[in-house]
Structures are given as structure tokens and as C-alpha cells.
mmCIF file of C-alpha atoms in Angstrom:
data_model
loop_
_atom_site.group_PDB
_atom_site.id
_atom_site.type_symbol
_atom_site.label_atom_id
_atom_site.label_comp_id
_atom_site.label_asym_id
_atom_site.label_seq_id
_atom_site.Cartn_x
_atom_site.Cartn_y
_atom_site.Cartn_z
ATOM 1 C CA MET A 1 -43.917 -17.652 -55.904
ATOM 2 C CA PRO A 2 -46.232 -20.523 -54.381
ATOM 3 C CA LEU A 3 -47.619 -19.601 -51.107
ATOM 4 C CA PHE A 4 -45.831 -22.610 -49.179
ATOM 5 C CA PHE A 5 -42.478 -21.202 -50.424
ATOM 6 C CA ARG A 6 -43.338 -17.576 -49.466
ATOM 7 C CA THR A 7 -44.506 -18.804 -45.984
ATOM 8 C CA VAL A 8 -41.088 -20.804 -45.453
ATOM 9 C CA HIS A 9 -39.006 -17.868 -46.794
ATOM 10 C CA VAL A 10 -40.912 -15.511 -44.313
ATOM 11 C CA LEU A 11 -40.393 -18.006 -41.370
ATOM 12 C CA LYS A 12 -36.543 -18.381 -42.301
ATOM 13 C CA THR A 13 -36.322 -14.491 -42.541
ATOM 14 C CA LYS A 14 -37.915 -14.106 -39.223
ATOM 15 C CA ASP A 15 -35.781 -16.791 -37.581
ATOM 16 C CA ALA A 16 -32.550 -15.211 -38.983
ATOM 17 C CA VAL A 17 -33.619 -11.733 -37.598
ATOM 18 C CA GLU A 18 -34.520 -13.323 -34.225
ATOM 19 C CA LEU A 19 -31.140 -15.177 -34.277
ATOM 20 C CA GLY A 20 -29.348 -12.038 -35.097
ATOM 21 C CA LYS A 21 -30.964 -10.129 -32.181
ATOM 22 C CA ARG A 22 -30.044 -12.973 -29.932
ATOM 23 C CA VAL A 23 -26.444 -12.854 -31.016
ATOM 24 C CA ASN A 24 -26.313 -9.114 -30.870
ATOM 25 C CA ALA A 25 -27.845 -9.088 -27.252
ATOM 26 C CA SER A 26 -25.274 -11.980 -26.328
ATOM 27 C CA ALA A 27 -22.313 -9.918 -27.811
ATOM 28 C CA LYS A 28 -23.410 -6.785 -25.821
ATOM 29 C CA ALA A 29 -23.950 -8.770 -22.653
ATOM 30 C CA TRP A 30 -20.366 -10.326 -23.074
ATOM 31 C CA ALA A 31 -18.853 -6.976 -23.730
ATOM 32 C CA TYR A 32 -20.596 -5.427 -20.764
ATOM 33 C CA GLU A 33 -19.507 -8.387 -18.464
ATOM 34 C CA SER A 34 -15.851 -8.159 -19.871
ATOM 35 C CA ARG A 35 -15.853 -4.467 -19.192
ATOM 36 C CA ARG A 36 -17.168 -4.858 -15.668
ATOM 37 C CA ASN A 37 -14.682 -7.665 -14.850
ATOM 38 C CA TRP A 38 -11.869 -5.554 -16.260
ATOM 39 C CA LEU A 39 -12.865 -2.630 -14.127
ATOM 40 C CA PHE A 40 -13.198 -4.718 -10.980
ATOM 41 C CA TRP A 41 -9.750 -6.500 -11.407
ATOM 42 C CA THR A 42 -8.153 -3.232 -12.473
ATOM 43 C CA PHE A 43 -9.346 -0.980 -9.450
ATOM 44 C CA CYS A 44 -9.937 -3.649 -6.866
ATOM 45 C CA ILE A 45 -6.965 -6.027 -7.498
ATOM 46 C CA ARG A 46 -4.302 -4.664 -9.864
ATOM 47 C CA ILE A 47 -4.054 -1.109 -8.854
ATOM 48 C CA PRO A 48 -4.128 -1.654 -5.116
ATOM 49 C CA PHE A 49 -1.763 -4.462 -5.330
ATOM 50 C CA ILE A 50 0.876 -2.439 -7.417
ATOM 51 C CA ALA A 51 0.395 0.586 -5.139
ATOM 52 C CA LEU A 52 0.780 -1.390 -1.928
ATOM 53 C CA PHE A 53 3.684 -3.397 -3.311
ATOM 54 C CA LEU A 54 5.637 -0.450 -4.516
ATOM 55 C CA GLY A 55 4.654 1.841 -1.513
ATOM 56 C CA GLY A 56 5.526 -0.829 0.980
ATOM 57 C CA LEU A 57 9.022 -1.506 -0.481
ATOM 58 C CA GLY A 58 9.646 2.179 -0.844
ATOM 59 C CA CYS A 59 8.549 3.005 2.665
ATOM 60 C CA SER A 60 10.418 -0.046 4.011
ATOM 61 C CA PHE A 61 13.581 1.096 2.252
ATOM 62 C CA LEU A 62 13.114 4.914 3.556
ATOM 63 C CA LEU A 63 12.550 3.491 7.236
ATOM 64 C CA MET A 64 15.418 1.044 6.983
ATOM 65 C CA MET A 65 17.903 3.767 5.880
ATOM 66 C CA ASN A 66 16.709 6.175 8.476
ATOM 67 C CA ALA A 67 15.990 8.578 5.628
ATOM 68 C CA PHE A 68 12.580 9.606 6.711
ATOM 69 C CA ILE A 69 11.662 10.416 10.282
ATOM 70 C CA VAL A 70 7.959 10.091 11.348
ATOM 71 C CA SER A 71 6.771 12.441 13.880
ATOM 72 C CA GLU A 72 5.204 11.438 17.356
ATOM 73 C CA GLU A 73 2.058 13.404 16.321
ATOM 74 C CA TRP A 74 1.487 11.182 13.179
ATOM 75 C CA TYR A 75 2.363 8.079 15.177
ATOM 76 C CA ASN A 76 -0.249 8.767 17.913
ATOM 77 C CA PHE A 77 -2.882 9.539 15.303
ATOM 78 C CA ILE A 78 -2.371 6.482 13.295
ATOM 79 C CA LYS A 79 -1.711 4.033 16.041
ATOM 80 C CA PRO A 80 -5.494 3.154 16.843
ATOM 81 C CA PHE A 81 -5.925 2.250 13.083
ATOM 82 C CA VAL A 82 -3.008 0.122 12.660
ATOM 83 C CA LEU A 83 -4.459 -3.163 13.544
ATOM 84 C CA PRO A 84 -7.693 -2.904 11.621
ATOM 85 C CA ILE A 85 -5.667 -1.840 8.462
ATOM 86 C CA LEU A 86 -3.298 -4.721 8.901
ATOM 87 C CA GLY A 87 -6.358 -7.089 9.264
ATOM 88 C CA VAL A 88 -7.807 -5.751 6.129
ATOM 89 C CA ALA A 89 -4.519 -6.087 4.322
ATOM 90 C CA PHE A 90 -4.249 -9.765 5.538
ATOM 91 C CA LEU A 91 -7.736 -10.644 4.257
ATOM 92 C CA TYR A 92 -6.915 -8.804 0.906
ATOM 93 C CA GLY A 93 -3.893 -10.910 0.482
ATOM 94 C CA TYR A 94 -5.492 -14.095 1.493
ATOM 95 C CA PHE A 95 -8.342 -13.656 -1.183
ATOM 96 C CA LEU A 96 -5.841 -12.409 -3.732
ATOM 97 C CA GLY A 97 -3.847 -15.704 -3.167
ATOM 98 C CA ILE A 98 -7.128 -17.735 -3.864
ATOM 99 C CA TRP A 99 -7.720 -15.789 -6.874
ATOM 100 C CA PHE A 100 -4.109 -16.251 -8.160
ATOM 101 C CA SER A 101 -4.442 -20.055 -7.458
ATOM 102 C CA ARG A 102 -7.560 -20.141 -9.698
ATOM 103 C CA VAL A 103 -6.189 -18.233 -12.609
ATOM 104 C CA ALA A 104 -2.813 -20.143 -12.501
ATOM 105 C CA GLY A 105 -4.581 -23.475 -12.203
ATOM 106 C CA GLU A 106 -2.328 -24.538 -9.249
ATOM 107 C CA ARG A 107 -1.360 -23.453 -5.912
ATOM 108 C CA ILE A 108 1.775 -21.442 -6.126
ATOM 109 C CA TRP A 109 1.733 -20.211 -2.529
ATOM 110 C CA ARG A 110 -0.765 -20.862 0.193
ATOM 111 C CA PRO A 111 -3.289 -18.042 0.560
ATOM 112 C CA ARG A 112 -2.194 -17.159 4.029
ATOM 113 C CA ASN A 113 1.335 -16.651 2.659
ATOM 114 C CA TYR A 114 -0.077 -13.856 0.533
ATOM 115 C CA GLY A 115 -1.751 -12.493 3.484
ATOM 116 C CA PHE A 116 1.494 -12.367 5.349
ATOM 117 C CA LEU A 117 3.150 -10.669 2.277
ATOM 118 C CA MET A 118 0.500 -7.929 2.472
ATOM 119 C CA LEU A 119 0.992 -7.558 6.122
ATOM 120 C CA TYR A 120 4.747 -7.055 5.604
ATOM 121 C CA LEU A 121 4.066 -4.304 2.965
ATOM 122 C CA ALA A 122 1.038 -2.677 4.650
ATOM 123 C CA LEU A 123 2.879 -2.054 7.967
ATOM 124 C CA PRO A 124 5.526 0.469 6.615
ATOM 125 C CA ALA A 125 3.076 1.843 4.144
ATOM 126 C CA THR A 126 0.498 2.495 6.846
ATOM 127 C CA ILE A 127 3.107 4.039 9.298
ATOM 128 C CA SER A 128 4.930 6.179 6.793
ATOM 129 C CA GLY A 129 3.057 6.137 3.536
ATOM 130 C CA VAL A 130 0.870 9.307 4.179
ATOM 131 C CA PRO A 131 3.636 11.329 5.851
ATOM 132 C CA VAL A 132 6.054 10.446 3.030
ATOM 133 C CA SER A 133 3.632 11.514 0.251
ATOM 134 C CA ALA A 134 2.611 14.566 2.189
ATOM 135 C CA ALA A 135 6.348 15.603 2.443
ATOM 136 C CA ILE A 136 6.990 15.096 -1.234
ATOM 137 C CA LEU A 137 3.809 16.774 -2.408
ATOM 138 C CA PHE A 138 3.429 19.558 0.295
ATOM 139 C CA GLY A 139 6.432 19.459 2.289
ATOM 140 C CA ASP A 140 8.559 22.647 3.189
ATOM 141 C CA GLN A 141 11.539 23.217 5.587
ATOM 142 C CA THR A 142 10.275 21.887 8.922
ATOM 143 C CA ALA A 143 11.578 21.157 12.307
ATOM 144 C CA ILE A 144 10.168 18.363 14.506
ATOM 145 C CA THR A 145 11.026 18.124 18.122
ATOM 146 C CA TYR A 146 11.656 14.674 19.985
ATOM 147 C CA VAL A 147 12.567 13.940 23.454
ATOM 148 C CA VAL A 148 15.770 11.974 24.025
ATOM 149 C CA GLU A 149 15.529 8.555 25.664
ATOM 150 C CA ARG A 150 19.086 7.389 25.306
ATOM 151 C CA ALA A 151 22.155 8.777 23.463
ATOM 152 C CA ASN A 152 25.064 6.715 24.685
ATOM 153 C CA SER A 153 25.016 3.628 22.395
ATOM 154 C CA PRO A 154 27.652 3.040 19.763
ATOM 155 C CA GLY A 155 24.930 1.352 17.698
ATOM 156 C CA ASP A 156 25.844 -1.334 14.981
ATOM 157 C CA SER A 157 26.419 -1.409 11.335
ATOM 158 C CA LYS A 158 22.761 -0.635 10.466
ATOM 159 C CA CYS A 159 22.542 2.284 12.652
ATOM 160 C CA ARG A 160 25.638 3.951 13.945
ATOM 161 C CA ARG A 161 25.596 6.345 16.988
ATOM 162 C CA PRO A 162 21.820 6.300 17.286
ATOM 163 C CA ILE A 163 19.887 8.636 19.344
ATOM 164 C CA LYS A 164 16.722 6.997 20.794
ATOM 165 C CA PHE A 165 13.464 8.983 21.157
ATOM 166 C CA GLU A 166 10.789 8.638 23.848
ATOM 167 C CA GLY A 167 7.278 7.554 23.032
ATOM 168 C CA MET A 168 7.998 5.965 19.538
ATOM 169 C CA PRO A 169 7.913 2.366 18.461
ATOM 170 C CA LEU A 170 10.652 0.032 17.115
ATOM 171 C CA LEU A 171 12.256 1.522 13.637
ATOM 172 C CA LEU A 172 10.736 4.828 14.451
ATOM 173 C CA ASP A 173 12.443 5.548 17.667
ATOM 174 C CA ARG A 174 15.900 6.611 16.464
ATOM 175 C CA LEU A 175 17.976 8.979 14.581
ATOM 176 C CA CYS A 176 21.012 7.161 13.049
ATOM 177 C CA GLY A 177 24.462 8.494 12.038
ATOM 178 C CA ALA A 178 24.646 11.400 14.516
ATOM 179 C CA GLN A 179 27.872 13.164 14.868
ATOM 180 C CA GLU A 180 29.841 11.873 17.868
ATOM 181 C CA ALA A 181 30.282 15.315 19.485
ATOM 182 C CA PHE A 182 26.621 15.832 19.131
ATOM 183 C CA GLN A 183 25.560 12.520 20.502
ATOM 184 C CA SER A 184 27.878 12.898 23.550
ATOM 185 C CA ASN A 185 26.381 16.275 24.460
ATOM 186 C CA LEU A 186 22.919 14.741 24.844
ATOM 187 C CA SER A 187 21.343 13.297 27.951
ATOM 188 C CA PRO A 188 18.011 11.525 28.637
ATOM 189 C CA GLY A 189 15.163 14.183 28.730
ATOM 190 C CA ASP A 190 16.845 16.658 26.391
ATOM 191 C CA ASN A 191 14.831 18.073 23.435
ATOM 192 C CA ILE A 192 16.223 17.838 19.941
ATOM 193 C CA ALA A 193 14.879 19.208 16.782
ATOM 194 C CA ILE A 194 15.381 17.233 13.343
ATOM 195 C CA VAL A 195 15.165 19.681 10.292
ATOM 196 C CA GLY A 196 14.419 18.732 6.770
ATOM 197 C CA ARG A 197 11.873 18.949 4.105
ATOM 198 C CA GLY A 198 8.397 17.686 5.258
ATOM 199 C CA THR A 199 5.451 18.453 7.238
ATOM 200 C CA THR A 200 4.379 18.046 10.999
ATOM 201 C CA TRP A 201 3.758 14.379 10.244
ATOM 202 C CA GLY A 202 7.532 13.669 9.278
ATOM 203 C CA VAL A 203 10.563 14.948 7.534
ATOM 204 C CA PHE A 204 13.447 13.812 5.239
ATOM 205 C CA LYS A 205 16.181 14.538 7.649
ATOM 206 C CA LYS A 206 18.907 17.105 6.858
ATOM 207 C CA SER A 207 20.244 18.172 10.245
ATOM 208 C CA ALA A 208 19.395 17.950 13.978
ATOM 209 C CA HIS A 209 20.287 20.357 16.884
ATOM 210 C CA LYS A 210 19.711 20.440 20.564
ATOM 211 C CA ILE A 211 17.091 22.785 21.798
ATOM 212 C CA GLU A 212 18.321 24.647 24.928
#
């Protein structure tokens, strides 16, 4: 084979090898970038969003149905952290809304609306998410004591014959569905014990009795 053709052949072979290396390197870089993006969106976006969404809805249902009673001990512990957590939740929802808009190619909601949605879900999840999880995983028969603030209200369709507690915020400050005889026997300042499966942070209520 003439020297010219051998030189051209060698050059073409070298070019092909170099091109193959570049393609291989590009494929590896693309695979690495795709894997990194998948890990980021899965663990930073998808899993937190699903967990917050399901947890927030579940805790909202439990609180609205008065099925789970949070203790004053847990409320006093979590109270200083509520506003920072809600701030982080709002920012998370806001940037999530921006990302959704870019992925969808159009703005379905304003980013701040996603922030308010996260606030709505994060509030019950923050207040009762940990106590509910602890009660399900590690709970045992537990009695938690509360101080009665008022026990003479007939209530409404959402909470009949409520017994209000001292030192607790709205939605966490009452026991609904008390027996009429039990409610009428209580006065402000009395101590009652709510018994059920749970921990010192809160219980799934089963019964309640007055502490003499």
C-alpha cells in the first residue's frame, strides 16, 4: 500500500478512535448528569412533596375529627420552631411552583399559591406529625392530663359537647363528643386524663375521666 494511503488510513483510524472516546465521555457525562438530576429531584422534590402532602392531609383529618389529642408537653416543645418551619415550607412551595411552571411550559398557579398550599399542609404536619408517628410506631396505653378551661358549651355539628383545655391553641384545645353526664360534672380548673394508645406527646383517644 502506498505511503500516502497508509498515512490517510492511520489518520482516519486515529480520528475515529478520538471521536469514539469523545462520544463515550459525553455519554458517561450525560448519564452521570441524568443520575444526579434524578437523585436531586427524587430526594429534594418528589419524596418531600409526597410525604408533606400525605402527612399534611392525614394529620389535618385526625385533628379535624378530634381522633388524636396532642399533649401540652409536645406543644410547648414545638412552639418555638413552628414559624421557622412554616417559613421554610412556604419557600419550598414557592420554588416548587417556579419549577412546575418551567416544566409545564406555562404558569398553572402563581408560585406563592404553591407556598400557601405548603403552609396549609405543613402546619398540621408540624404540630401533630411527629406525635402521630410516635404513637403509631412506639405507642402504648397512655394517659395525658389536661386542665379544664370550659366545659359548659353544647358545641356544634363539628364538635359536640366540647371540653376546652387550658394552655393549648385552636384545634388542639378541646375534647369533642364527651358524655353529657361527664361534661356536666366538670368545672374550670379540674384535671382530666385522656387515655389511649400513644406517648407523652399525644394519644389516640379511647376514654377520659376526671382526676379527683
